[in-house]
mmCIF file of C-alpha atoms in Angstrom:
data_model
loop_
_atom_site.group_PDB
_atom_site.id
_atom_site.type_symbol
_atom_site.label_atom_id
_atom_site.label_comp_id
_atom_site.label_asym_id
_atom_site.label_seq_id
_atom_site.Cartn_x
_atom_site.Cartn_y
_atom_site.Cartn_z
ATOM 1 C CA VAL I 281 30.494 30.000 -0.740
ATOM 2 C CA VAL I 282 33.460 28.511 1.071
ATOM 3 C CA ALA I 283 34.993 26.825 -1.963
ATOM 4 C CA THR I 284 34.093 26.002 -5.537
ATOM 5 C CA TRP I 285 35.458 22.954 -7.290
ATOM 6 C CA GLN I 286 35.368 22.438 -10.996
ATOM 7 C CA ALA I 287 35.823 18.797 -11.828
ATOM 8 C CA PRO I 288 36.606 17.404 -15.265
ATOM 9 C CA VAL I 289 33.887 15.066 -16.481
ATOM 10 C CA SER I 290 34.509 12.689 -19.372
ATOM 11 C CA ALA I 291 30.910 13.056 -20.581
ATOM 12 C CA PRO I 292 30.412 16.770 -21.285
ATOM 13 C CA ASP I 293 26.642 16.482 -20.890
ATOM 14 C CA ALA I 294 26.791 14.860 -17.427
ATOM 15 C CA VAL I 295 25.162 16.727 -14.562
ATOM 16 C CA VAL I 296 25.561 16.356 -10.821
ATOM 17 C CA VAL I 297 22.338 14.824 -9.481
ATOM 18 C CA ALA I 298 23.352 14.074 -5.898
ATOM 19 C CA ILE I 299 26.138 14.637 -3.403
ATOM 20 C CA ALA I 300 26.898 13.083 -0.034
ATOM 21 C CA PRO I 301 29.668 14.055 2.393
ATOM 22 C CA ILE I 302 31.891 11.155 3.428
ATOM 23 C CA ALA I 303 34.780 10.751 5.850
ATOM 24 C CA GLY I 304 38.110 12.440 5.275
ATOM 25 C CA GLY I 305 36.691 15.665 3.881
ATOM 26 C CA LYS I 306 35.602 13.956 0.658
ATOM 27 C CA ILE I 307 32.328 14.136 -1.212
ATOM 28 C CA ALA I 308 30.584 11.394 -3.168
ATOM 29 C CA VAL I 309 29.127 12.767 -6.392
ATOM 30 C CA GLY I 310 26.354 11.161 -8.435
ATOM 31 C CA LEU I 311 26.527 11.957 -12.152
ATOM 32 C CA TYR I 312 23.759 11.589 -14.727
ATOM 33 C CA PRO I 313 24.965 9.996 -16.893
ATOM 34 C CA GLY I 314 28.365 9.063 -15.594
ATOM 35 C CA GLY I 315 28.067 7.014 -12.401
ATOM 36 C CA VAL I 316 29.640 7.844 -9.067
ATOM 37 C CA ALA I 317 32.782 9.861 -8.405
ATOM 38 C CA ARG I 318 34.741 11.000 -5.368
ATOM 39 C CA LEU I 319 35.869 14.576 -4.918
ATOM 40 C CA SER I 320 38.598 15.257 -2.363
ATOM 41 C CA SER I 321 38.979 18.454 -0.358
ATOM 42 C CA ALA I 322 42.003 19.185 -2.552
ATOM 43 C CA GLY I 323 39.758 19.175 -5.624
ATOM 44 C CA VAL I 324 40.905 15.798 -6.976
ATOM 45 C CA PHE I 325 38.077 14.201 -8.963
ATOM 46 C CA GLU I 326 38.057 10.418 -9.363
ATOM 47 C CA ARG I 327 35.353 8.460 -11.176
ATOM 48 C CA LEU I 328 34.745 5.147 -9.426
ATOM 49 C CA ILE I 329 31.489 3.562 -10.587
ATOM 50 C CA GLU I 330 30.214 3.715 -14.173
ATOM 51 C CA GLY I 331 26.521 3.907 -14.991
ATOM 52 C CA VAL I 332 23.640 6.296 -14.446
ATOM 53 C CA ALA I 333 23.490 7.410 -10.813
ATOM 54 C CA ARG I 334 20.246 9.089 -9.773
ATOM 55 C CA ASP I 335 20.680 9.601 -6.017
ATOM 56 C CA ILE I 336 23.167 9.022 -3.177
ATOM 57 C CA LYS I 337 22.609 8.793 0.572
ATOM 58 C CA THR I 338 25.069 8.047 3.358
ATOM 59 C CA ASN I 339 24.521 6.523 6.765
ATOM 60 C CA ARG I 340 25.099 8.632 9.889
ATOM 61 C CA ASP I 341 28.681 7.532 10.483
ATOM 62 C CA ARG I 342 29.461 8.004 6.763
ATOM 63 C CA THR I 343 30.866 4.491 6.308
ATOM 64 C CA ARG I 344 28.284 3.351 3.750
ATOM 65 C CA LEU I 345 26.844 4.936 0.636
ATOM 66 C CA TYR I 346 23.509 3.918 -0.849
ATOM 67 C CA VAL I 347 23.324 4.703 -4.551
ATOM 68 C CA ALA I 348 20.192 4.587 -6.706
ATOM 69 C CA MET I 349 21.386 3.464 -10.131
ATOM 70 C CA GLN I 350 18.987 3.729 -13.048
ATOM 71 C CA GLU I 351 19.920 0.342 -14.553
ATOM 72 C CA ASP I 352 21.362 -1.582 -11.605
ATOM 73 C CA GLY I 353 18.955 -0.762 -8.774
ATOM 74 C CA LEU I 354 20.293 -0.045 -5.292
ATOM 75 C CA ILE I 355 24.014 -0.400 -4.593
ATOM 76 C CA GLU I 356 25.673 -0.255 -1.178
ATOM 77 C CA LEU I 357 29.256 1.021 -1.323
ATOM 78 C CA ASP I 358 31.965 1.088 1.316
ATOM 79 C CA ALA I 359 32.558 4.846 1.633
ATOM 80 C CA ALA I 360 36.301 4.500 2.259
ATOM 81 C CA THR I 361 37.096 2.310 -0.747
ATOM 82 C CA PHE I 362 33.985 2.836 -2.911
ATOM 83 C CA SER I 363 33.918 -0.919 -3.411
ATOM 84 C CA PRO I 364 30.427 -2.338 -3.961
ATOM 85 C CA GLN I 365 29.265 -4.368 -0.961
ATOM 86 C CA ARG I 366 25.793 -5.380 -2.165
ATOM 87 C CA THR I 367 23.486 -4.789 -5.110
ATOM 88 C CA LEU I 368 19.712 -5.128 -4.992
ATOM 89 C CA ALA I 369 17.757 -5.302 -8.242
ATOM 90 C CA ILE I 370 14.871 -2.834 -8.233
ATOM 91 C CA PRO I 371 12.162 -3.518 -10.836
ATOM 92 C CA GLY I 372 12.292 -0.637 -13.317
ATOM 93 C CA GLY I 373 15.628 0.607 -11.925
ATOM 94 C CA ALA I 374 16.124 3.065 -9.061
ATOM 95 C CA ARG I 375 15.539 6.813 -9.172
ATOM 96 C CA ALA I 376 15.895 7.870 -5.538
ATOM 97 C CA VAL I 377 16.778 6.348 -2.158
ATOM 98 C CA ASN I 378 16.091 7.626 1.339
ATOM 99 C CA LEU I 379 17.046 5.978 4.614
ATOM 100 C CA ARG I 380 14.607 5.984 7.502
ATOM 101 C CA THR I 381 15.994 7.868 10.497
ATOM 102 C CA ASP I 382 16.854 4.623 12.342
ATOM 103 C CA GLU I 383 18.681 3.410 9.177
ATOM 104 C CA ARG I 384 16.856 0.050 9.292
ATOM 105 C CA ARG I 385 14.732 0.699 6.200
ATOM 106 C CA ALA I 386 14.966 2.628 2.964
ATOM 107 C CA ILE I 387 12.415 3.726 0.430
ATOM 108 C CA VAL I 388 13.564 3.297 -3.155
ATOM 109 C CA SER I 389 11.638 5.161 -5.828
ATOM 110 C CA THR I 390 11.542 3.408 -9.167
ATOM 111 C CA ALA I 391 12.968 4.965 -12.312
ATOM 112 C CA ASP I 392 10.039 3.584 -14.345
ATOM 113 C CA PRO I 393 7.500 6.424 -14.741
ATOM 114 C CA HIS I 394 4.669 3.897 -15.323
ATOM 115 C CA ALA I 395 5.414 1.538 -12.404
ATOM 116 C CA ALA I 396 2.644 0.748 -9.915
ATOM 117 C CA PHE I 397 4.974 0.591 -6.881
ATOM 118 C CA ASN I 398 7.935 2.050 -5.045
ATOM 119 C CA TYR I 399 9.863 -0.295 -2.765
ATOM 120 C CA LEU I 400 10.560 -0.621 0.953
ATOM 121 C CA VAL I 401 13.965 -2.207 1.571
ATOM 122 C CA ASP I 402 15.216 -3.778 4.805
ATOM 123 C CA ILE I 403 18.857 -2.675 5.068
ATOM 124 C CA GLU I 404 20.063 -5.548 7.271
ATOM 125 C CA SER I 405 18.630 -8.394 5.165
ATOM 126 C CA TRP I 406 19.049 -6.385 1.923
ATOM 127 C CA GLU I 407 15.659 -7.463 0.644
ATOM 128 C CA ILE I 408 12.561 -5.758 -0.679
ATOM 129 C CA ILE I 409 10.102 -6.234 2.198
ATOM 130 C CA GLY I 410 7.199 -4.221 0.900
ATOM 131 C CA THR I 411 5.788 -2.094 -1.820
ATOM 132 C CA ILE I 412 4.242 1.328 -1.714
ATOM 133 C CA PRO I 413 1.480 1.701 -4.293
ATOM 134 C CA ARG I 414 1.423 4.637 -6.626
ATOM 135 C CA ASP I 415 -0.938 5.792 -9.324
ATOM 136 C CA ALA I 416 0.406 4.552 -12.636
ATOM 137 C CA SER I 417 -2.425 5.950 -14.753
ATOM 138 C CA GLU I 418 -0.082 8.550 -16.230
ATOM 139 C CA ALA I 419 3.666 9.024 -16.369
ATOM 140 C CA ARG I 420 4.847 9.916 -12.883
ATOM 141 C CA PHE I 421 8.318 10.858 -11.692
ATOM 142 C CA ASP I 422 8.883 10.282 -7.985
ATOM 143 C CA SER I 423 11.541 12.349 -6.313
ATOM 144 C CA ARG I 424 13.566 12.022 -3.130
ATOM 145 C CA ALA I 425 11.392 10.884 -0.251
ATOM 146 C CA ALA I 426 11.573 12.202 3.296
ATOM 147 C CA TRP I 427 10.849 10.313 6.508
ATOM 148 C CA GLU I 428 9.389 12.149 9.457
ATOM 149 C CA HIS I 429 11.913 12.315 12.347
ATOM 150 C CA ASP I 430 10.261 9.400 14.208
ATOM 151 C CA GLY I 431 10.053 7.282 11.048
ATOM 152 C CA ARG I 432 6.255 6.973 11.195
ATOM 153 C CA ARG I 433 5.350 8.960 8.109
ATOM 154 C CA LEU I 434 6.922 8.996 4.690
ATOM 155 C CA PHE I 435 6.500 11.841 2.218
ATOM 156 C CA ILE I 436 7.083 11.161 -1.489
ATOM 157 C CA PRO I 437 7.049 14.192 -3.772
ATOM 158 C CA PHE I 438 6.283 13.519 -7.416
ATOM 159 C CA TRP I 439 5.219 15.271 -10.538
ATOM 160 C CA THR I 440 3.276 14.426 -13.657
ATOM 161 C CA ALA I 441 3.056 16.298 -16.918
ATOM 162 C CA ARG I 442 0.676 18.784 -15.299
ATOM 163 C CA THR I 443 1.046 18.977 -11.517
ATOM 164 C CA ALA I 444 3.335 18.432 -8.501
ATOM 165 C CA PHE I 445 2.076 16.376 -5.531
ATOM 166 C CA VAL I 446 3.178 14.823 -2.236
ATOM 167 C CA ASP I 447 1.945 11.382 -1.166
ATOM 168 C CA VAL I 448 1.938 10.624 2.568
ATOM 169 C CA TYR I 449 2.296 7.050 3.857
ATOM 170 C CA PHE I 450 2.158 5.673 7.388
ATOM 171 C CA ASP I 451 4.797 3.097 8.340
ATOM 172 C CA ARG I 452 3.195 0.226 10.211
ATOM 173 C CA SER I 453 6.313 -1.925 10.523
#
């Protein structure tokens, strides 16, 4: 452990669900419930976005943050100012987001445990361009997806009341 920060949180039952390093030695922190906060290398904690954040990813140059918000869907933030740039409604809300390695697409897992689809988002046009079917016969909680290094296969871990699984999809785009 290089350093440990203890940050005050206004909601005592909030937990950190995601972190993403950003420029200037800062860290974006996703809180459930509690939104998005920024933590500086000096340990200064600043809450910036209210709501229920479920996941955070950053692009390679750390200028953009992609936040899966349970109620609002997918939000793109400017990493320097934390100002929202775009919001995309995701049916059922967003649970997790993962950028493809070329950063042209993202998979957004829905927060609705009974939904029939997860969503493929084109980052440039900021539109849902496809759906990824999922078995909705029982409550299912999809987790953070992972793209293979060449972007051809997508792995989506999930669990039900009884078992953990991984779905594998082939990207044909």
